[in-house]
Structure formats: structure tokens, C-alpha cells
mmCIF file of C-alpha atoms in Angstrom:
data_model
loop_
_atom_site.group_PDB
_atom_site.id
_atom_site.type_symbol
_atom_site.label_atom_id
_atom_site.label_comp_id
_atom_site.label_asym_id
_atom_site.label_seq_id
_atom_site.Cartn_x
_atom_site.Cartn_y
_atom_site.Cartn_z
ATOM 1 C CA MET A 87 -28.423 57.453 -51.508
ATOM 2 C CA LEU A 88 -31.494 56.048 -53.304
ATOM 3 C CA LEU A 89 -32.410 52.584 -54.290
ATOM 4 C CA CYS A 90 -34.287 51.687 -57.527
ATOM 5 C CA GLU A 91 -35.644 48.229 -57.559
ATOM 6 C CA ASP A 92 -38.839 46.655 -58.146
ATOM 7 C CA ARG A 93 -38.069 43.464 -56.526
ATOM 8 C CA GLU A 94 -38.866 43.731 -52.913
ATOM 9 C CA VAL A 95 -36.487 41.272 -51.730
ATOM 10 C CA PHE A 96 -33.550 42.393 -53.599
ATOM 11 C CA ARG A 97 -34.432 45.991 -52.401
ATOM 12 C CA LEU A 98 -34.472 44.890 -48.789
ATOM 13 C CA GLY A 99 -31.054 43.112 -49.316
ATOM 14 C CA LEU A 100 -29.554 46.096 -50.583
ATOM 15 C CA ARG A 101 -30.567 48.509 -48.030
ATOM 16 C CA GLU A 102 -29.566 46.164 -45.408
ATOM 17 C CA VAL A 103 -25.851 45.867 -46.983
ATOM 18 C CA LEU A 104 -25.608 49.367 -47.432
ATOM 19 C CA GLU A 105 -27.081 50.858 -44.137
ATOM 20 C CA ALA A 106 -24.585 48.679 -42.081
ATOM 21 C CA GLU A 107 -21.940 51.132 -43.162
ATOM 22 C CA PRO A 108 -21.717 54.004 -41.013
ATOM 23 C CA ASP A 109 -20.995 56.508 -43.836
ATOM 24 C CA ILE A 110 -23.929 55.329 -46.104
ATOM 25 C CA ALA A 111 -27.658 56.221 -45.602
ATOM 26 C CA VAL A 112 -30.460 55.119 -47.898
ATOM 27 C CA VAL A 113 -32.794 58.033 -47.964
ATOM 28 C CA ALA A 114 -35.265 57.002 -50.577
ATOM 29 C CA GLU A 115 -36.542 53.704 -52.391
ATOM 30 C CA ARG A 116 -38.420 53.589 -55.645
ATOM 31 C CA ASP A 117 -39.329 50.710 -57.953
ATOM 32 C CA THR A 118 -39.341 52.845 -61.233
ATOM 33 C CA LEU A 119 -36.803 55.110 -62.787
ATOM 34 C CA PRO A 120 -39.248 57.898 -63.175
ATOM 35 C CA GLY A 121 -40.114 57.589 -59.749
ATOM 36 C CA ALA A 122 -36.314 57.782 -58.739
ATOM 37 C CA LEU A 123 -35.865 61.033 -60.842
ATOM 38 C CA ALA A 124 -38.949 62.647 -59.283
ATOM 39 C CA ALA A 125 -37.319 61.566 -55.641
ATOM 40 C CA VAL A 126 -34.136 63.069 -56.551
ATOM 41 C CA GLU A 127 -35.877 66.506 -56.954
ATOM 42 C CA GLU A 128 -37.219 66.325 -53.776
ATOM 43 C CA VAL A 129 -34.375 64.480 -51.502
ATOM 44 C CA ALA A 130 -30.787 65.344 -52.115
ATOM 45 C CA THR A 131 -28.789 62.174 -52.910
ATOM 46 C CA GLN A 132 -25.465 61.554 -54.386
ATOM 47 C CA VAL A 133 -26.026 57.940 -55.728
ATOM 48 C CA VAL A 134 -28.882 55.928 -57.192
ATOM 49 C CA VAL A 135 -28.432 52.173 -57.347
ATOM 50 C CA ALA A 136 -30.685 50.768 -60.122
ATOM 51 C CA ARG A 137 -31.349 47.219 -61.602
ATOM 52 C CA GLN A 138 -30.406 47.577 -65.514
ATOM 53 C CA GLY A 139 -33.760 46.130 -66.382
ATOM 54 C CA LEU A 140 -35.354 49.473 -65.016
ATOM 55 C CA VAL A 141 -32.806 51.823 -67.079
ATOM 56 C CA GLN A 142 -32.796 50.593 -70.499
ATOM 57 C CA GLY A 143 -34.963 50.805 -73.643
ATOM 58 C CA PRO A 144 -37.582 53.240 -73.210
ATOM 59 C CA MET A 145 -36.095 54.567 -69.921
ATOM 60 C CA LEU A 146 -32.930 55.684 -71.578
ATOM 61 C CA PRO A 147 -34.091 59.336 -71.947
ATOM 62 C CA VAL A 148 -34.949 59.365 -68.215
ATOM 63 C CA LEU A 149 -31.757 57.830 -67.504
ATOM 64 C CA ARG A 150 -30.012 60.626 -69.443
ATOM 65 C CA GLU A 151 -31.891 63.091 -67.416
ATOM 66 C CA LEU A 152 -31.123 61.758 -64.138
ATOM 67 C CA CYS A 153 -27.464 61.569 -64.872
ATOM 68 C CA GLY A 154 -27.666 65.059 -66.358
ATOM 69 C CA ARG A 155 -28.766 66.320 -62.890
ATOM 70 C CA GLY A 156 -25.186 65.431 -61.485
ATOM 71 C CA THR A 157 -26.465 62.254 -59.771
ATOM 72 C CA ALA A 158 -23.949 59.119 -59.878
ATOM 73 C CA VAL A 159 -25.963 56.061 -61.161
ATOM 74 C CA LEU A 160 -24.693 52.670 -60.406
ATOM 75 C CA VAL A 161 -26.253 49.867 -62.604
ATOM 76 C CA LEU A 162 -26.447 46.282 -61.489
ATOM 77 C CA ALA A 163 -26.691 43.949 -64.226
ATOM 78 C CA GLU A 164 -27.728 40.239 -64.576
ATOM 79 C CA PRO A 165 -24.951 38.237 -66.542
ATOM 80 C CA ARG A 166 -26.890 38.168 -69.642
ATOM 81 C CA GLU A 167 -26.843 41.964 -69.843
ATOM 82 C CA GLU A 168 -23.070 42.520 -69.228
ATOM 83 C CA GLY A 169 -20.794 43.861 -71.810
ATOM 84 C CA GLY A 170 -23.106 44.176 -74.668
ATOM 85 C CA PRO A 171 -25.197 46.919 -76.321
ATOM 86 C CA GLU A 172 -27.142 47.508 -73.286
ATOM 87 C CA LEU A 173 -23.831 48.563 -71.318
ATOM 88 C CA VAL A 174 -22.945 50.776 -74.263
ATOM 89 C CA GLN A 175 -26.259 52.554 -74.101
ATOM 90 C CA VAL A 176 -26.159 53.193 -70.138
ATOM 91 C CA LEU A 177 -22.565 54.455 -70.391
ATOM 92 C CA ARG A 178 -23.682 56.941 -73.365
ATOM 93 C CA ALA A 179 -26.396 58.039 -71.097
ATOM 94 C CA GLY A 180 -24.037 59.072 -68.395
ATOM 95 C CA VAL A 181 -23.784 56.225 -66.081
ATOM 96 C CA ARG A 182 -20.372 55.888 -64.458
ATOM 97 C CA GLY A 183 -21.155 52.873 -62.084
ATOM 98 C CA TYR A 184 -21.837 49.336 -63.564
ATOM 99 C CA LEU A 185 -21.461 45.892 -61.664
ATOM 100 C CA PRO A 186 -22.878 42.513 -62.174
ATOM 101 C CA ARG A 187 -25.943 41.920 -59.857
ATOM 102 C CA CYS A 188 -24.020 38.984 -58.218
ATOM 103 C CA SER A 189 -21.085 41.278 -57.048
ATOM 104 C CA ALA A 190 -19.864 40.718 -53.285
ATOM 105 C CA ALA A 191 -21.397 43.060 -50.882
ATOM 106 C CA SER A 192 -17.987 44.694 -50.241
ATOM 107 C CA ARG A 193 -17.532 45.467 -53.958
ATOM 108 C CA LEU A 194 -21.099 47.031 -53.856
ATOM 109 C CA VAL A 195 -20.054 49.399 -51.023
ATOM 110 C CA GLU A 196 -16.799 50.361 -52.689
ATOM 111 C CA ALA A 197 -18.478 51.183 -55.757
ATOM 112 C CA VAL A 198 -21.014 53.499 -54.057
ATOM 113 C CA ARG A 199 -18.248 55.218 -52.143
ATOM 114 C CA ALA A 200 -16.199 55.749 -55.291
ATOM 115 C CA LEU A 201 -19.333 57.245 -56.971
ATOM 116 C CA ALA A 202 -19.888 59.519 -54.182
ATOM 117 C CA ARG A 203 -16.388 60.838 -54.686
ATOM 118 C CA HIS A 204 -16.935 61.329 -58.258
ATOM 119 C CA GLU A 205 -14.883 58.443 -59.276
ATOM 120 C CA PRO A 206 -16.107 55.906 -61.937
ATOM 121 C CA ALA A 207 -16.701 52.426 -60.643
ATOM 122 C CA ILE A 208 -17.065 49.828 -63.644
ATOM 123 C CA ASP A 209 -16.257 46.296 -62.808
ATOM 124 C CA SER A 210 -13.173 44.902 -64.300
ATOM 125 C CA SER A 211 -14.685 41.692 -65.873
ATOM 126 C CA THR A 212 -17.354 43.893 -67.505
ATOM 127 C CA THR A 213 -14.747 46.243 -69.072
ATOM 128 C CA SER A 214 -13.180 43.349 -70.578
ATOM 129 C CA GLN A 215 -16.400 42.060 -72.060
ATOM 130 C CA LEU A 216 -17.052 45.413 -73.354
ATOM 131 C CA VAL A 217 -13.791 45.679 -75.164
ATOM 132 C CA ARG A 218 -14.487 42.283 -76.823
ATOM 133 C CA TYR A 219 -17.751 43.572 -77.862
ATOM 134 C CA LEU A 220 -16.773 46.868 -79.335
ATOM 135 C CA THR A 221 -13.952 45.211 -81.192
ATOM 136 C CA ASP A 222 -15.823 42.462 -82.618
ATOM 137 C CA PRO A 223 -16.490 43.282 -86.325
ATOM 138 C CA ALA A 224 -19.693 41.519 -86.154
ATOM 139 C CA THR A 225 -21.094 43.932 -83.534
ATOM 140 C CA ALA A 226 -19.054 47.166 -83.965
ATOM 141 C CA ALA A 227 -21.404 48.547 -86.609
ATOM 142 C CA GLU A 228 -24.341 48.078 -84.110
ATOM 143 C CA VAL A 229 -23.103 50.871 -81.883
ATOM 144 C CA PRO A 230 -22.150 53.958 -83.864
ATOM 145 C CA ASP A 231 -21.077 56.867 -81.733
ATOM 146 C CA ARG A 232 -23.941 59.327 -81.561
ATOM 147 C CA VAL A 233 -22.786 62.601 -79.850
ATOM 148 C CA LEU A 234 -26.537 63.790 -79.063
ATOM 149 C CA ASP A 235 -27.054 60.482 -77.226
ATOM 150 C CA ARG A 236 -24.574 61.681 -74.595
ATOM 151 C CA LEU A 237 -26.807 64.500 -73.562
ATOM 152 C CA THR A 238 -30.103 65.034 -71.828
ATOM 153 C CA ASP A 239 -33.115 66.104 -73.752
ATOM 154 C CA ARG A 240 -32.565 69.460 -72.565
ATOM 155 C CA GLN A 241 -28.927 69.647 -73.042
ATOM 156 C CA ARG A 242 -29.447 68.322 -76.736
ATOM 157 C CA GLU A 243 -32.054 71.111 -77.580
ATOM 158 C CA VAL A 244 -29.573 73.743 -76.288
ATOM 159 C CA ALA A 245 -26.651 72.057 -78.239
ATOM 160 C CA GLU A 246 -28.804 71.887 -81.478
ATOM 161 C CA LEU A 247 -29.660 75.561 -81.293
ATOM 162 C CA VAL A 248 -25.984 76.348 -80.605
ATOM 163 C CA ALA A 249 -25.093 74.231 -83.777
ATOM 164 C CA GLN A 250 -27.688 76.520 -85.739
ATOM 165 C CA GLY A 251 -25.646 79.525 -84.805
ATOM 166 C CA LEU A 252 -28.093 81.053 -82.046
ATOM 167 C CA SER A 253 -26.562 82.995 -79.128
ATOM 168 C CA ASN A 254 -27.394 82.391 -75.550
ATOM 169 C CA GLU A 255 -29.960 84.955 -75.339
ATOM 170 C CA GLU A 256 -31.767 83.793 -78.539
ATOM 171 C CA ILE A 257 -31.903 80.251 -77.219
ATOM 172 C CA ALA A 258 -33.263 81.299 -73.803
ATOM 173 C CA ARG A 259 -36.072 83.164 -75.787
ATOM 174 C CA ARG A 260 -36.653 80.090 -77.926
ATOM 175 C CA LEU A 261 -36.959 77.616 -75.199
ATOM 176 C CA PHE A 262 -38.497 80.055 -72.783
ATOM 177 C CA LEU A 263 -35.535 79.637 -70.301
ATOM 178 C CA SER A 264 -33.446 81.977 -68.210
ATOM 179 C CA LEU A 265 -30.190 82.964 -69.603
ATOM 180 C CA ALA A 266 -28.480 81.382 -66.368
ATOM 181 C CA THR A 267 -30.375 78.097 -67.270
ATOM 182 C CA VAL A 268 -29.104 78.036 -70.898
ATOM 183 C CA LYS A 269 -25.588 78.710 -69.740
ATOM 184 C CA SER A 270 -25.688 75.921 -67.190
ATOM 185 C CA HIS A 271 -26.958 73.360 -69.855
ATOM 186 C CA LEU A 272 -24.313 74.515 -72.391
ATOM 187 C CA THR A 273 -21.530 74.260 -69.683
ATOM 188 C CA ALA A 274 -22.951 70.616 -68.706
ATOM 189 C CA SER A 275 -23.073 69.624 -72.376
ATOM 190 C CA MET A 276 -19.584 70.724 -73.038
ATOM 191 C CA ARG A 277 -18.427 68.787 -69.957
ATOM 192 C CA ARG A 278 -19.974 65.608 -71.182
ATOM 193 C CA LEU A 279 -18.850 65.963 -74.724
ATOM 194 C CA GLY A 280 -15.282 66.855 -73.793
ATOM 195 C CA VAL A 281 -14.941 69.968 -75.437
ATOM 196 C CA ARG A 282 -14.310 73.730 -74.208
ATOM 197 C CA SER A 283 -16.023 75.958 -76.464
ATOM 198 C CA ARG A 284 -19.639 76.347 -78.222
ATOM 199 C CA THR A 285 -17.733 76.223 -81.451
ATOM 200 C CA GLN A 286 -16.707 72.739 -80.745
ATOM 201 C CA VAL A 287 -20.186 71.643 -79.546
ATOM 202 C CA ALA A 288 -21.727 72.996 -82.898
ATOM 203 C CA ILE A 289 -19.107 71.017 -84.947
ATOM 204 C CA LEU A 290 -19.923 67.875 -82.890
ATOM 205 C CA VAL A 291 -23.503 68.320 -83.331
ATOM 206 C CA ASN A 292 -23.361 69.004 -87.086
ATOM 207 C CA ARG A 293 -20.984 65.991 -87.549
ATOM 208 C CA ASP A 294 -23.418 63.729 -85.476
ATOM 209 C CA ARG A 295 -26.594 64.870 -87.753
ATOM 210 C CA SER A 296 -24.613 64.414 -91.108
ATOM 211 C CA PRO A 297 -25.437 61.303 -93.404
ATOM 212 C CA ALA A 298 -21.733 60.147 -92.972
ATOM 213 C CA ALA A 299 -21.882 60.022 -89.035
#
């Protein structure tokens, strides 16, 4: 696994807790999300643990790209960040692990193992806060469901061209990609959107771009 933490004391503490487990090894450490993404390209890792402040705002496209590579991301949030729009954003980017930063060491280890098994790891208290946030009429309008936000930048490009009626071969030529790469991006997009055909992808993308969306 990889640690993405810019505060040395916390990073050393995370490493000590995680490497105390016989089935967990920290293979790399980075202090920025772009650095973590670059490291994942070089070193195989199943899980990235990152502080929420390093993955939100302008880093969301990088987070989507990281999640789109099949890497499970566990976000550790400060109390003020839990259950609000920041959580909605990272979940839409593909994050499947989310814990308060103050969680017990055993809970952190449990979450890392769950993500390595391709299972979600969302803290129950955070889930309750999220439900309250999304059902509050004062805030529900702030978080419209944008289909394209669930995809990486490249997946979004492929999906938009599918919505324009282009074939896989035409998309490959347009984006200067191999046919296999286009198919891979399309398959990943369908999985993240919860659909089974390119027609359904096109419908969702067109609805997402319509004024009424």
C-alpha cells in the first residue's frame, strides 16, 4: 500500500500502525496526490491512504484518475470535513474508503484490509452524517448528480464520443489510442456508471449535459 500524507509525524504514525500487521506492507510514501499517482504507475499497490485535504478541490481530477486505475483509496478526514460536500465529491470521484482521521488503529487496519478485498470501507458515523446532509433541503440543491463526475478524464472523453455516436474505431482514431485501450476505458466507464451497454452510456451522458440535468 501507499501513504499520501504531507505531515511527517502523521505519516510515520500511519506507517508504524500498518506495518505492525503481518499482511500489510507500505511500499511507498508521497506528500502530494500527483506524486502518489506517479508512484502507483511504478509500484504495484492495492490501497492508497490519503489525507482529505490532499485530495479535494483542484486535486479531484487527479483523484478520479487514481481511482480509475483500479486503486482503492482510503480518505482520512478531519471532523470538520466529514459528511458534507467534500465527502460527496470524493465518493463521486471513485473513493470507496472514508474514515475520520481520529479513528482507532484497529479500524484503520480493518478498512485497509476491506479495500484490498475490493469491499467498501465507509465509517458508519460518516454515513449517517452524509444521509442527513443529502436529505437537508437547504443543501440538497448544492450537490446535483453529475454522471460525468464519476469518470476519469479519459473515460469522460470516451463516453462523450460514444454519446456523439462514434464507434470504438472512430474514437480510437480521434483520441490517438489503440482499439483495446478504448474498449478498456468504455468497460470501466460502464462499470462505474452501473450500466451494461454503450447505448445506456450515451443516454446518461446526454441527460447529464442537458439543461434540465
